[in-house]
PDB file of N, CA and C in Angstrom:
ATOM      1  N   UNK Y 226      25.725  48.561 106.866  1.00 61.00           N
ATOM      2  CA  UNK Y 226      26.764  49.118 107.716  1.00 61.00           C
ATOM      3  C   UNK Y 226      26.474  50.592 108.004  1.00 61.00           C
ATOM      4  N   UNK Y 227      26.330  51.356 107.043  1.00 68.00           N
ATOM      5  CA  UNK Y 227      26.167  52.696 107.306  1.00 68.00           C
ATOM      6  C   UNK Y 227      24.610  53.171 107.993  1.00 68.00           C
ATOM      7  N   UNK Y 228      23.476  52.361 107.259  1.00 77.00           N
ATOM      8  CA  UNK Y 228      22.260  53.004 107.782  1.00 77.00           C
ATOM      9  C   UNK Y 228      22.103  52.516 109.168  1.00 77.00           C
ATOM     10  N   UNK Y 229      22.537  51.557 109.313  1.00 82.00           N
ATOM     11  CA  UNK Y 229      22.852  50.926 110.829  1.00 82.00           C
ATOM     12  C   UNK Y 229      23.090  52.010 111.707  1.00 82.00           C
ATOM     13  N   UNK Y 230      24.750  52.268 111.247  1.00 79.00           N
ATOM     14  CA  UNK Y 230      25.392  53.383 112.198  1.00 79.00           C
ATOM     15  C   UNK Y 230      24.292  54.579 112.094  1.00 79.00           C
ATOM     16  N   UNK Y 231      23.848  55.421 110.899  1.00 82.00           N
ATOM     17  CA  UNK Y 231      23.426  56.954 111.160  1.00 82.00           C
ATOM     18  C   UNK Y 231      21.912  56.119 112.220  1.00 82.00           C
ATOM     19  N   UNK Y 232      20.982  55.031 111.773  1.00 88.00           N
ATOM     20  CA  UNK Y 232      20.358  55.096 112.723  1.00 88.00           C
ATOM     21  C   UNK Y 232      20.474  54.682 114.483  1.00 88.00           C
ATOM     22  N   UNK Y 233      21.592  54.661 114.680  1.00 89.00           N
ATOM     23  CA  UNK Y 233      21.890  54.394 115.869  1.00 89.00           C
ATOM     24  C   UNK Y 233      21.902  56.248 116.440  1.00 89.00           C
ATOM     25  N   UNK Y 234      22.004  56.919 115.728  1.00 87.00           N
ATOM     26  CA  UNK Y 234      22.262  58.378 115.980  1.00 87.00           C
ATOM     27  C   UNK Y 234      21.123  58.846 115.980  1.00 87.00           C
ATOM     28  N   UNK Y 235      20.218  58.814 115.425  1.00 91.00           N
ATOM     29  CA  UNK Y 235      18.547  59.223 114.697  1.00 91.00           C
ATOM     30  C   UNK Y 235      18.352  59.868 116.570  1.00 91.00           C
ATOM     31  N   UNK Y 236      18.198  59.046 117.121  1.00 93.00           N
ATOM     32  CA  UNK Y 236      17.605  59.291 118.524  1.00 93.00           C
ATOM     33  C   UNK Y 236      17.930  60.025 119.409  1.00 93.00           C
ATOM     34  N   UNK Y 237      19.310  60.661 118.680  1.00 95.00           N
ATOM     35  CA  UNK Y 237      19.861  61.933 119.710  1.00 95.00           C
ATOM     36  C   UNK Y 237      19.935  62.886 118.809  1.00 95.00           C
ATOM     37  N   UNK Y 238      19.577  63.199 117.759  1.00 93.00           N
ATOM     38  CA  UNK Y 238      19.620  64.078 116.827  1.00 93.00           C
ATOM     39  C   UNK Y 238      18.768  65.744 117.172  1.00 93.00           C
ATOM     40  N   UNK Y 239      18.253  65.814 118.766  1.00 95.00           N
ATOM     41  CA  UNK Y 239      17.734  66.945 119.255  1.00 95.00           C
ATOM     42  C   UNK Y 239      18.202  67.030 120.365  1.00 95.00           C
ATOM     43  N   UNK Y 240      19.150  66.335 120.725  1.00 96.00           N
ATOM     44  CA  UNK Y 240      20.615  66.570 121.601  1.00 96.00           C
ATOM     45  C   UNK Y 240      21.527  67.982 121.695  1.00 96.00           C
ATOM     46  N   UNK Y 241      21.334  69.220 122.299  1.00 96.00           N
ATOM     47  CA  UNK Y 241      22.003  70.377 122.191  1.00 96.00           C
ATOM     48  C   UNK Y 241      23.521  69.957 121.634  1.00 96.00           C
ATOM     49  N   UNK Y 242      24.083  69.120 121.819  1.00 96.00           N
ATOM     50  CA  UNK Y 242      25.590  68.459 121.264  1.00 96.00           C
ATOM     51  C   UNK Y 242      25.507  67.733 120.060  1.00 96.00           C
ATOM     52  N   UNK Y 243      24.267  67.556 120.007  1.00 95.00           N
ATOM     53  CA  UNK Y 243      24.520  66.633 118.476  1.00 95.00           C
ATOM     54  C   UNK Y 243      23.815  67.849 117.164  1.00 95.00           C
ATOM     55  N   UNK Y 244      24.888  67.892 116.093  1.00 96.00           N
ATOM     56  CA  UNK Y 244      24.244  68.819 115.249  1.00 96.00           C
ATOM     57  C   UNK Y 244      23.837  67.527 113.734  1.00 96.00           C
ATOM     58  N   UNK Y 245      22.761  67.841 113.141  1.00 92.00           N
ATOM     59  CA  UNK Y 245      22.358  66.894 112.570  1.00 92.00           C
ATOM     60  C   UNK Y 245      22.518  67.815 110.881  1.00 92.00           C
ATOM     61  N   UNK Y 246      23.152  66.920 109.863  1.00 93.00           N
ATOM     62  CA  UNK Y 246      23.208  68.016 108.882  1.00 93.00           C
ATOM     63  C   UNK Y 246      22.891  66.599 107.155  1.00 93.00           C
ATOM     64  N   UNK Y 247      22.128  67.433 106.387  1.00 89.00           N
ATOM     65  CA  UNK Y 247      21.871  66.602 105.782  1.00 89.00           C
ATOM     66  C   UNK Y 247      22.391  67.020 103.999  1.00 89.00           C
ATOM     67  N   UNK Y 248      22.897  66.010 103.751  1.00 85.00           N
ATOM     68  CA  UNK Y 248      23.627  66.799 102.421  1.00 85.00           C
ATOM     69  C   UNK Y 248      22.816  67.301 101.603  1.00 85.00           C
ATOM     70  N   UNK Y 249      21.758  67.182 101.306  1.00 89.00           N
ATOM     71  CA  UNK Y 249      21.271  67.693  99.920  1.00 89.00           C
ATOM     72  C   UNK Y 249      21.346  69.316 100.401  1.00 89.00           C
ATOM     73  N   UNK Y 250      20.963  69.659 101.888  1.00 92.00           N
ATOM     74  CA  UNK Y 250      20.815  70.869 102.442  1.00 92.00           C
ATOM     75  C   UNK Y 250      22.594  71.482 102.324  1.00 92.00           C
ATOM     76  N   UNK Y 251      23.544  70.779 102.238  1.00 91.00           N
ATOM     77  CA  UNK Y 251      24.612  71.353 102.197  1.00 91.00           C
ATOM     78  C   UNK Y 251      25.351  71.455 100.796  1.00 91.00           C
ATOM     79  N   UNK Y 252      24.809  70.564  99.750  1.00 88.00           N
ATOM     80  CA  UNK Y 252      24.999  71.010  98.242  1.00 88.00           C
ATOM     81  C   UNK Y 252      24.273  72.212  97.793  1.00 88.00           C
ATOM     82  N   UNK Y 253      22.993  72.509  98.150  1.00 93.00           N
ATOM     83  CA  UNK Y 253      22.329  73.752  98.279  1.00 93.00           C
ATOM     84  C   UNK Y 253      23.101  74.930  98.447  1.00 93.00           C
ATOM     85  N   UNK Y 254      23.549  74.823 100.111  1.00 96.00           N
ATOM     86  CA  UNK Y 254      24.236  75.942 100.491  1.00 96.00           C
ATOM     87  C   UNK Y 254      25.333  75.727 101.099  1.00 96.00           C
ATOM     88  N   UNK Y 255      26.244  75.290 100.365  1.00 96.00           N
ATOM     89  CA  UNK Y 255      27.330  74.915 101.374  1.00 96.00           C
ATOM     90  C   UNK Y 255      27.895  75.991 102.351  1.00 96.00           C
ATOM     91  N   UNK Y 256      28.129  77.020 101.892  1.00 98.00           N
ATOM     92  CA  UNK Y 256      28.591  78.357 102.979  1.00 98.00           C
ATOM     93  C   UNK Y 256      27.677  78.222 103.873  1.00 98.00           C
ATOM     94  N   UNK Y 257      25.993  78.550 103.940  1.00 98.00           N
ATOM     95  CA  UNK Y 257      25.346  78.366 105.089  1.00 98.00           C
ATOM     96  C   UNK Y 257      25.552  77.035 105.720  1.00 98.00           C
ATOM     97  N   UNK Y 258      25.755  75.869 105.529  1.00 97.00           N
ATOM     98  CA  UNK Y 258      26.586  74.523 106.268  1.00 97.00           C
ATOM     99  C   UNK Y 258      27.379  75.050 107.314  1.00 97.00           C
ATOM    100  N   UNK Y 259      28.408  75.686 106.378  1.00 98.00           N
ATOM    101  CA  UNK Y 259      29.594  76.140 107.030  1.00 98.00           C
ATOM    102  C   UNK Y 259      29.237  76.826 108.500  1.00 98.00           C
ATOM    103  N   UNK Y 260      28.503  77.746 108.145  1.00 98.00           N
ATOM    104  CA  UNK Y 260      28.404  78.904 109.084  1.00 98.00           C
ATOM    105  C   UNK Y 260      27.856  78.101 110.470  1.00 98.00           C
ATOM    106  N   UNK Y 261      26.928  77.499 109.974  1.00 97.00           N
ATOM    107  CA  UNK Y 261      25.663  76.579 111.010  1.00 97.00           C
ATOM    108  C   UNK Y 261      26.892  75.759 111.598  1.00 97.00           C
ATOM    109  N   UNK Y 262      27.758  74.861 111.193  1.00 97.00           N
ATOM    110  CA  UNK Y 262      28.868  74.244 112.034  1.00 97.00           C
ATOM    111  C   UNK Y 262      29.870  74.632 112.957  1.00 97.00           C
ATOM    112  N   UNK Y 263      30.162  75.704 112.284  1.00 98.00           N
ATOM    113  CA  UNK Y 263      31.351  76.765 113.049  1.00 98.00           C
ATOM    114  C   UNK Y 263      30.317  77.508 114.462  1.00 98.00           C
ATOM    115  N   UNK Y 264      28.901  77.979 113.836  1.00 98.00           N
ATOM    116  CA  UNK Y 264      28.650  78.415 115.022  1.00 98.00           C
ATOM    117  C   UNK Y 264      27.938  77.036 116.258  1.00 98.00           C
ATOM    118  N   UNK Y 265      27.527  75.850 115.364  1.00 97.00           N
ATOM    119  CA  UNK Y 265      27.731  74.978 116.456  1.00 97.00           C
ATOM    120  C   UNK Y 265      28.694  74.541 117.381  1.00 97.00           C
ATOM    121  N   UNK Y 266      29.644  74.542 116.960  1.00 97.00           N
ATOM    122  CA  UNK Y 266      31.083  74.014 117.632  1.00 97.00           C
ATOM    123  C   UNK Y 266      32.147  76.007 118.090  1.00 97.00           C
ATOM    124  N   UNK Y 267      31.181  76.653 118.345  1.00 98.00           N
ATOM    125  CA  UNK Y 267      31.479  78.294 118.932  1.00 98.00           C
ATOM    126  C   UNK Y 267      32.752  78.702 118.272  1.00 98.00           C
ATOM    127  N   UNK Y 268      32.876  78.470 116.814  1.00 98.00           N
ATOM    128  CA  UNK Y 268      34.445  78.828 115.901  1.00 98.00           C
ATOM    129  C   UNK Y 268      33.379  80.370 115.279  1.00 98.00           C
ATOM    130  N   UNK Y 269      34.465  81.088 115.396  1.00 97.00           N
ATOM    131  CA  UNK Y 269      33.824  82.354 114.365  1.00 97.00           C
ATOM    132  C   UNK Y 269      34.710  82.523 113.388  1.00 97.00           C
ATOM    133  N   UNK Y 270      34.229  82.687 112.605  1.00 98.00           N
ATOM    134  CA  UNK Y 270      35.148  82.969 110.886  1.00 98.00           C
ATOM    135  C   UNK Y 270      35.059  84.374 110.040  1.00 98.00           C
ATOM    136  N   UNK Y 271      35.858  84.820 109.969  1.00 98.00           N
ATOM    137  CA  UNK Y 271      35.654  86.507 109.239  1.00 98.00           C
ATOM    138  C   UNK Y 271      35.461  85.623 107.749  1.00 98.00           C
ATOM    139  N   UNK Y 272      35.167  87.013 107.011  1.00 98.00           N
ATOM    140  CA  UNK Y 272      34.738  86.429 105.519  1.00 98.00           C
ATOM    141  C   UNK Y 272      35.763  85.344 104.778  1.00 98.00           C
ATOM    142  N   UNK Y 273      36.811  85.967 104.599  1.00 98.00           N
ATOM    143  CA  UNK Y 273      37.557  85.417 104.342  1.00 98.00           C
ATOM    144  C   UNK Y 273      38.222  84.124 105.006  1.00 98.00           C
ATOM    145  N   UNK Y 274      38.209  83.363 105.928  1.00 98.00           N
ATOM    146  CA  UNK Y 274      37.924  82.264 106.770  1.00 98.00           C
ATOM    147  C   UNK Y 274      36.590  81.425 106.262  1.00 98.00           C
ATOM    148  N   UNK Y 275      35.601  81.865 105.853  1.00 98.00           N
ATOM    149  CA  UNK Y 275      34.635  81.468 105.885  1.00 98.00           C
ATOM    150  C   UNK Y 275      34.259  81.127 104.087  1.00 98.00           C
ATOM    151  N   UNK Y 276      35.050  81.683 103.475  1.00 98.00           N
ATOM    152  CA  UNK Y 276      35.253  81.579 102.118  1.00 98.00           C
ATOM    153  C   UNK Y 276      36.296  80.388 101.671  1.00 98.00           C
ATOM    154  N   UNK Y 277      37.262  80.640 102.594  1.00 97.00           N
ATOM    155  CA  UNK Y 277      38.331  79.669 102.510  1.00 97.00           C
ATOM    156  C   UNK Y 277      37.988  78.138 103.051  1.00 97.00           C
ATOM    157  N   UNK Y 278      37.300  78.102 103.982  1.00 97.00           N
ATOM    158  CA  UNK Y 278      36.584  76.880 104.570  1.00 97.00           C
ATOM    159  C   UNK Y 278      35.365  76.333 103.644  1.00 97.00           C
ATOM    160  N   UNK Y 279      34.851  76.923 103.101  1.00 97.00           N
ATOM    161  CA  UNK Y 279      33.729  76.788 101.916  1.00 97.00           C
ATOM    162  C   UNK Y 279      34.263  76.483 100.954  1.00 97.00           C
ATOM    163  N   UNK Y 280      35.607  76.856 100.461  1.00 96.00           N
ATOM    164  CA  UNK Y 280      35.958  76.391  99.037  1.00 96.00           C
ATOM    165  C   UNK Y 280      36.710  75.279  99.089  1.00 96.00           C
ATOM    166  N   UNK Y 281      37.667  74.804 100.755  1.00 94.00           N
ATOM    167  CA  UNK Y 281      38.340  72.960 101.186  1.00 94.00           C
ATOM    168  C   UNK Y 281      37.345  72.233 101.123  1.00 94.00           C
ATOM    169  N   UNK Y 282      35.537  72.738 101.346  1.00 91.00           N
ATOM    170  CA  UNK Y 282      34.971  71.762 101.461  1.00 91.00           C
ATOM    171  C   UNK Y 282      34.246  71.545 100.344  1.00 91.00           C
ATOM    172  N   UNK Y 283      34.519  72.000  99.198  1.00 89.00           N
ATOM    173  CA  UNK Y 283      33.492  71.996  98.375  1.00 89.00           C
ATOM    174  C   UNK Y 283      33.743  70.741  97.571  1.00 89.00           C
ATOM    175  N   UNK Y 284      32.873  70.051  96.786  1.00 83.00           N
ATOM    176  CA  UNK Y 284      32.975  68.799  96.060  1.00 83.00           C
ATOM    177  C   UNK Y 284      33.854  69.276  95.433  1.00 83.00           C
ATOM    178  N   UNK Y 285      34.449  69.925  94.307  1.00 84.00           N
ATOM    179  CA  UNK Y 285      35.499  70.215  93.444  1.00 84.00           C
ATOM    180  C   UNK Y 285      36.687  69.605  94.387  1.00 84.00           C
ATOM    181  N   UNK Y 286      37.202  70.708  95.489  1.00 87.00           N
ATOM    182  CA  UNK Y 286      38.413  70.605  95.791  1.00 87.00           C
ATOM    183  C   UNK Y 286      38.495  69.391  96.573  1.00 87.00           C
ATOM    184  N   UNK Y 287      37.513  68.720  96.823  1.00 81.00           N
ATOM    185  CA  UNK Y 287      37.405  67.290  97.654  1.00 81.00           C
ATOM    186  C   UNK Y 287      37.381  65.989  96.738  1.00 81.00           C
ATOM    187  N   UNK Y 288      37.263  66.064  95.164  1.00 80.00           N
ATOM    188  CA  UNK Y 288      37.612  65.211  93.956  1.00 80.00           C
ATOM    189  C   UNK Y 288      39.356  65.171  94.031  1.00 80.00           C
ATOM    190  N   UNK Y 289      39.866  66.456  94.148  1.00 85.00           N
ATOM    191  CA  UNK Y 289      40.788  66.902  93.443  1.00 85.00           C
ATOM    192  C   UNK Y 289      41.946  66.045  94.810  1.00 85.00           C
ATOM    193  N   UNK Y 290      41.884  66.052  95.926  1.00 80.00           N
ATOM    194  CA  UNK Y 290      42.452  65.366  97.070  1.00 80.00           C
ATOM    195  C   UNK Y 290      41.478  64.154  97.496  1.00 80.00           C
ATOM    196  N   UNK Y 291      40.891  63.418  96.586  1.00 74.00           N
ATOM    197  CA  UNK Y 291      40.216  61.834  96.709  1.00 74.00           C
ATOM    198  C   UNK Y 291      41.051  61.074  97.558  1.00 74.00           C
ATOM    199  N   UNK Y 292      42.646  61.051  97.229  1.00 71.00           N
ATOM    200  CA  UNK Y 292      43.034  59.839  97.782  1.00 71.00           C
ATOM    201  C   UNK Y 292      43.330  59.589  99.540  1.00 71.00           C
ATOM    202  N   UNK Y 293      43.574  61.652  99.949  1.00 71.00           N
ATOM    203  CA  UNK Y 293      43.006  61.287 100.669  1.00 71.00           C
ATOM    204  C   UNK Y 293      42.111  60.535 101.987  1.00 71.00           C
ATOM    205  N   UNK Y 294      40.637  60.270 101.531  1.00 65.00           N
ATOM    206  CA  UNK Y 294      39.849  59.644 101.916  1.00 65.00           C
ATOM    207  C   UNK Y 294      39.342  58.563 101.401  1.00 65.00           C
ATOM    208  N   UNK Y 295      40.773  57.752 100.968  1.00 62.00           N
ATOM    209  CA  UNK Y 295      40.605  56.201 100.748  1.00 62.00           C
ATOM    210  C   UNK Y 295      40.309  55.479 101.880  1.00 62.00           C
ATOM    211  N   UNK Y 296      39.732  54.463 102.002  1.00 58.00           N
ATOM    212  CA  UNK Y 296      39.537  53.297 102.958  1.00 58.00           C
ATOM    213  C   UNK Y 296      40.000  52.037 102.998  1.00 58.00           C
ATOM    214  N   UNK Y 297      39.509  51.141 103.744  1.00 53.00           N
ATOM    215  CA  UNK Y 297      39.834  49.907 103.776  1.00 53.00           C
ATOM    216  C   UNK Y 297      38.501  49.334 104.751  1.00 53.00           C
ATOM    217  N   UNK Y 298      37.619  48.538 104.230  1.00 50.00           N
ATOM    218  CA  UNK Y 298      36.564  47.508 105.289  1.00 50.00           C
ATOM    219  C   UNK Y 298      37.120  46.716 105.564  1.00 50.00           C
ATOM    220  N   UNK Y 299      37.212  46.547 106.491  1.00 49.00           N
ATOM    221  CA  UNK Y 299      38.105  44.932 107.433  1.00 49.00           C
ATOM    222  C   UNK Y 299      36.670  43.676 107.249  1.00 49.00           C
ATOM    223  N   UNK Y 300      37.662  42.888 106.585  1.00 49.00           N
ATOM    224  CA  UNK Y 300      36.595  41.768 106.079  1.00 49.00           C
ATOM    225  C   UNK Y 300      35.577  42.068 105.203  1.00 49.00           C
ATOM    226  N   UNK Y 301      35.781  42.537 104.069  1.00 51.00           N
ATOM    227  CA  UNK Y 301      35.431  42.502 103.041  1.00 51.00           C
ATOM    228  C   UNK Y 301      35.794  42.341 101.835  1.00 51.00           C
ATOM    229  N   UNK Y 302      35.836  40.926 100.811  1.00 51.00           N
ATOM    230  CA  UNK Y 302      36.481  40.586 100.221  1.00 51.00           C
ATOM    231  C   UNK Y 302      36.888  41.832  98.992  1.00 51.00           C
ATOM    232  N   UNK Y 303      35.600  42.623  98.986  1.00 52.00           N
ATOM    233  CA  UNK Y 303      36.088  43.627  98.198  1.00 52.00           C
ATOM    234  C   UNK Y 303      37.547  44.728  97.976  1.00 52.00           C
ATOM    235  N   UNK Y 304      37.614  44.735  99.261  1.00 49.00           N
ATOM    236  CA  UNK Y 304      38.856  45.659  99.585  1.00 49.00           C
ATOM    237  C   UNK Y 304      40.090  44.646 100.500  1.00 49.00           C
ATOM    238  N   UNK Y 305      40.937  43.890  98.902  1.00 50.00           N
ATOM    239  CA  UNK Y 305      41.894  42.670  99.645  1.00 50.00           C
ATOM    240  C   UNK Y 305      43.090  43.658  99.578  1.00 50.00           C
ATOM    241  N   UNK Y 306      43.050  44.757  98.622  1.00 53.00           N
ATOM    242  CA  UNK Y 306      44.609  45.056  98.748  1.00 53.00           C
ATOM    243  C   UNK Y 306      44.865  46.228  99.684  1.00 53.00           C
ATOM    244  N   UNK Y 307      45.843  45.870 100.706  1.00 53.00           N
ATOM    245  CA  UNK Y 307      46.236  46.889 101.991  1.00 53.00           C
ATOM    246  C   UNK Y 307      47.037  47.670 101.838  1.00 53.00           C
ATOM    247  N   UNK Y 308      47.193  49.332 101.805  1.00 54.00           N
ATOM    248  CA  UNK Y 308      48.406  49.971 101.842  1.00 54.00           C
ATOM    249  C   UNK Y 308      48.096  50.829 103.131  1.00 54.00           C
ATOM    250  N   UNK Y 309      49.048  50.950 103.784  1.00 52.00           N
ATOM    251  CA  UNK Y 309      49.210  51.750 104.961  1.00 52.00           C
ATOM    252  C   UNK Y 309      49.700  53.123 104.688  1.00 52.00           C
ATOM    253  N   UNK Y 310      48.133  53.966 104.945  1.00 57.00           N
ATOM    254  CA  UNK Y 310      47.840  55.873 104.845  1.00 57.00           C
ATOM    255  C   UNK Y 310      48.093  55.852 106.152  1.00 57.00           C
ATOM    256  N   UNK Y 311      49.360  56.423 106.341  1.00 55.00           N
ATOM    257  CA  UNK Y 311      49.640  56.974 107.801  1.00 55.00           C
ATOM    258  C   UNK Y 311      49.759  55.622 108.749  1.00 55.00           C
ATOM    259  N   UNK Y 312      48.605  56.182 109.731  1.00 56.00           N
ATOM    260  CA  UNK Y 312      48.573  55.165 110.832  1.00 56.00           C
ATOM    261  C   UNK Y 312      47.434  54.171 110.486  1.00 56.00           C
ATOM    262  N   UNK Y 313      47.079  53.986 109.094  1.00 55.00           N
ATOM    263  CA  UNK Y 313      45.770  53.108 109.204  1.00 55.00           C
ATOM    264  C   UNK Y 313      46.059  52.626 107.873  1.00 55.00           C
ATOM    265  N   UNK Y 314      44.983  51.335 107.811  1.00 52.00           N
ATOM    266  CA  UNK Y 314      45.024  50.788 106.470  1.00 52.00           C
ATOM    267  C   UNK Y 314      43.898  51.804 105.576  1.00 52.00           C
ATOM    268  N   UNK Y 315      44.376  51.778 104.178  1.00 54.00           N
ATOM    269  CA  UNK Y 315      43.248  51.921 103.257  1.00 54.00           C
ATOM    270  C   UNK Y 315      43.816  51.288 102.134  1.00 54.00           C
ATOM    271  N   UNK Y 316      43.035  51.384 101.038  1.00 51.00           N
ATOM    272  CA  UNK Y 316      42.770  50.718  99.548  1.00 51.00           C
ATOM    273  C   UNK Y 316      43.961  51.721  99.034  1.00 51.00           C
ATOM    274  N   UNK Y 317      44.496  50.910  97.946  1.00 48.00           N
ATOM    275  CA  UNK Y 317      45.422  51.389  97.121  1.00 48.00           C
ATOM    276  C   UNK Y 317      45.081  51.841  95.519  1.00 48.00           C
ATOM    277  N   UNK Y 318      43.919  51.539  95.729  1.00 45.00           N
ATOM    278  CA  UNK Y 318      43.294  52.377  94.076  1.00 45.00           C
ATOM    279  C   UNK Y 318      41.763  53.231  94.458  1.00 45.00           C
ATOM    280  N   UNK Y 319      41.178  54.056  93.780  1.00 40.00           N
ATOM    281  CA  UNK Y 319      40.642  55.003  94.124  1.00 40.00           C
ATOM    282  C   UNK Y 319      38.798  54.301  93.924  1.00 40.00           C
ATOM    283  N   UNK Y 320      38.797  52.989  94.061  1.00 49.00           N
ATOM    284  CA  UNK Y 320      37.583  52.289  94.014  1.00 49.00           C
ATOM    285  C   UNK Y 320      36.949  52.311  95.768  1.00 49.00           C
ATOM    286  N   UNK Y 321      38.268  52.753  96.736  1.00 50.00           N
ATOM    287  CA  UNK Y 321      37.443  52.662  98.179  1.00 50.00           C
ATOM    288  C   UNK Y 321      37.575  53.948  98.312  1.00 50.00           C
ATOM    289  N   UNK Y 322      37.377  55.242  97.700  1.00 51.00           N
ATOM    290  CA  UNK Y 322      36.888  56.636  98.208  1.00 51.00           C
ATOM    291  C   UNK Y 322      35.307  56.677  98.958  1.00 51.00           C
ATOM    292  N   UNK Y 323      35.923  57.300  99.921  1.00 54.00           N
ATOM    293  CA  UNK Y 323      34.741  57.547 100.359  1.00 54.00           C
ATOM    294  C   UNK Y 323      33.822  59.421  99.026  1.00 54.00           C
ATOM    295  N   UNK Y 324      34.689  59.558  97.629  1.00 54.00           N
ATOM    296  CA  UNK Y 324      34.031  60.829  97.816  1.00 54.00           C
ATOM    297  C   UNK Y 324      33.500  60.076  96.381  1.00 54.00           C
ATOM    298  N   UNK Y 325      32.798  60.506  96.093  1.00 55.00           N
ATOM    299  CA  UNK Y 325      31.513  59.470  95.064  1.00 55.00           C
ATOM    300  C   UNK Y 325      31.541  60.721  93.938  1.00 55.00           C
ATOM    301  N   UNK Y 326      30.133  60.721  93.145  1.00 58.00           N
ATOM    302  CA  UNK Y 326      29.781  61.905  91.880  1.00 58.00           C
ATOM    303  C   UNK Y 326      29.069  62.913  92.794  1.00 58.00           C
ATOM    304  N   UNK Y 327      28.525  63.288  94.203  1.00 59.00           N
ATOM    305  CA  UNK Y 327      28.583  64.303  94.220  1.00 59.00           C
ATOM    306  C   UNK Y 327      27.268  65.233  93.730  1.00 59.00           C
ATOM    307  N   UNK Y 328      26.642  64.165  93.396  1.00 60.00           N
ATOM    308  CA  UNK Y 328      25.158  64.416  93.120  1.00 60.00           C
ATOM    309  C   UNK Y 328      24.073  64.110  94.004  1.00 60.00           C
ATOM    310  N   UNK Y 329      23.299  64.775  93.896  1.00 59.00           N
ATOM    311  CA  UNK Y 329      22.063  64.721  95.298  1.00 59.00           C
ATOM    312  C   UNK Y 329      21.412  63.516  94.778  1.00 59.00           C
ATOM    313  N   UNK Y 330      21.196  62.448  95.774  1.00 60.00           N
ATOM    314  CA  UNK Y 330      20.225  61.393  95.353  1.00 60.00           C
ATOM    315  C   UNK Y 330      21.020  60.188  94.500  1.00 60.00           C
ATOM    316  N   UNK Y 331      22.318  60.251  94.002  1.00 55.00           N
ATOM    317  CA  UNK Y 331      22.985  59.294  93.744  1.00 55.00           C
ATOM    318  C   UNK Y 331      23.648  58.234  94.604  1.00 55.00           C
ATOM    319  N   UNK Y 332      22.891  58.438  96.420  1.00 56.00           N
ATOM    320  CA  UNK Y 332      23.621  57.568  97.338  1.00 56.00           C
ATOM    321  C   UNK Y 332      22.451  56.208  96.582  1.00 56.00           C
ATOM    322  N   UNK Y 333      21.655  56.235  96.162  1.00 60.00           N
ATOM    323  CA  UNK Y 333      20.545  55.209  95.985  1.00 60.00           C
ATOM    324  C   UNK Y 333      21.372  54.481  95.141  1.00 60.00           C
ATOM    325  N   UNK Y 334      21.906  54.428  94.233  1.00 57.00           N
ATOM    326  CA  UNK Y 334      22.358  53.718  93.482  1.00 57.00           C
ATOM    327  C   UNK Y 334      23.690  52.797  93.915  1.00 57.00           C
ATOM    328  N   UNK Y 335      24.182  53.764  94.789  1.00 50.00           N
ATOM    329  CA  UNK Y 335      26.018  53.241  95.524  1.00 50.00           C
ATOM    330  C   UNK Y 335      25.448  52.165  96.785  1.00 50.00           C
ATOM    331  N   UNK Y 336      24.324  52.737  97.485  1.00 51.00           N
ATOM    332  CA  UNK Y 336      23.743  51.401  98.617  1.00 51.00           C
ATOM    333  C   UNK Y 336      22.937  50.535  98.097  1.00 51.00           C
ATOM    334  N   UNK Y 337      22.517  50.431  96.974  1.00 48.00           N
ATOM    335  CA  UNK Y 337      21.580  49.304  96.427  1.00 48.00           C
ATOM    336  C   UNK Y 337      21.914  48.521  95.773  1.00 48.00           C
TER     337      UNK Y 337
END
């Protein structure tokens, strides 16, 4: 499902509109992430903006609000129980997060 989707993208990835960003490069440096996005999408951030946006996105404070970015796969026996987040379905226990351990190179183990 997923390598599907990012490679459907692969081919516009030198697209002036498409910005291509790869996590291990943003566990590295997440502030430089930051900066590289904001100035893709023409947002400017004084320090403090730019500190504050660096620390919502950081794995810590993105554990700490998991639920969040619960899900739901439509048709997948894995995810039978439905609770309605807002306007959409997701999972009602914290087994369909999309936010994982957060370690570089641990997607190998979650897609295999």
């Amino acid at each position: 499902l997923y390598f599907g989707y990012a490679k459907s993208w692969w081919k516009f990835r030198n697209e002036p509109n498409v910005l291509l960003m790869h996590y291990n490069d943003m566990r590295k440096d997440l502030r430089g992430g930051v900066k590289k996005i904001a100035k893709f999408v023409d947002v400017e951030l004084n320090e403090e903006e730019l500190d504050r946006v660096t620390e919502k996105c950081g794995f810590d404070h993105m554990k700490k609000i998991q639920d969040k970015f619960n899900y739901l796969l439509w048709g997948n026996d894995q995810f039978k129980s439905q609770v309605m987040c807002g306007t959409h379905y997701c999972r009602s226990d914290k087994e369909g997060s999309v936010i994982q351990k957060g370690k570089v190179g641990s997607g190998k183990n979650f897609f295999t």
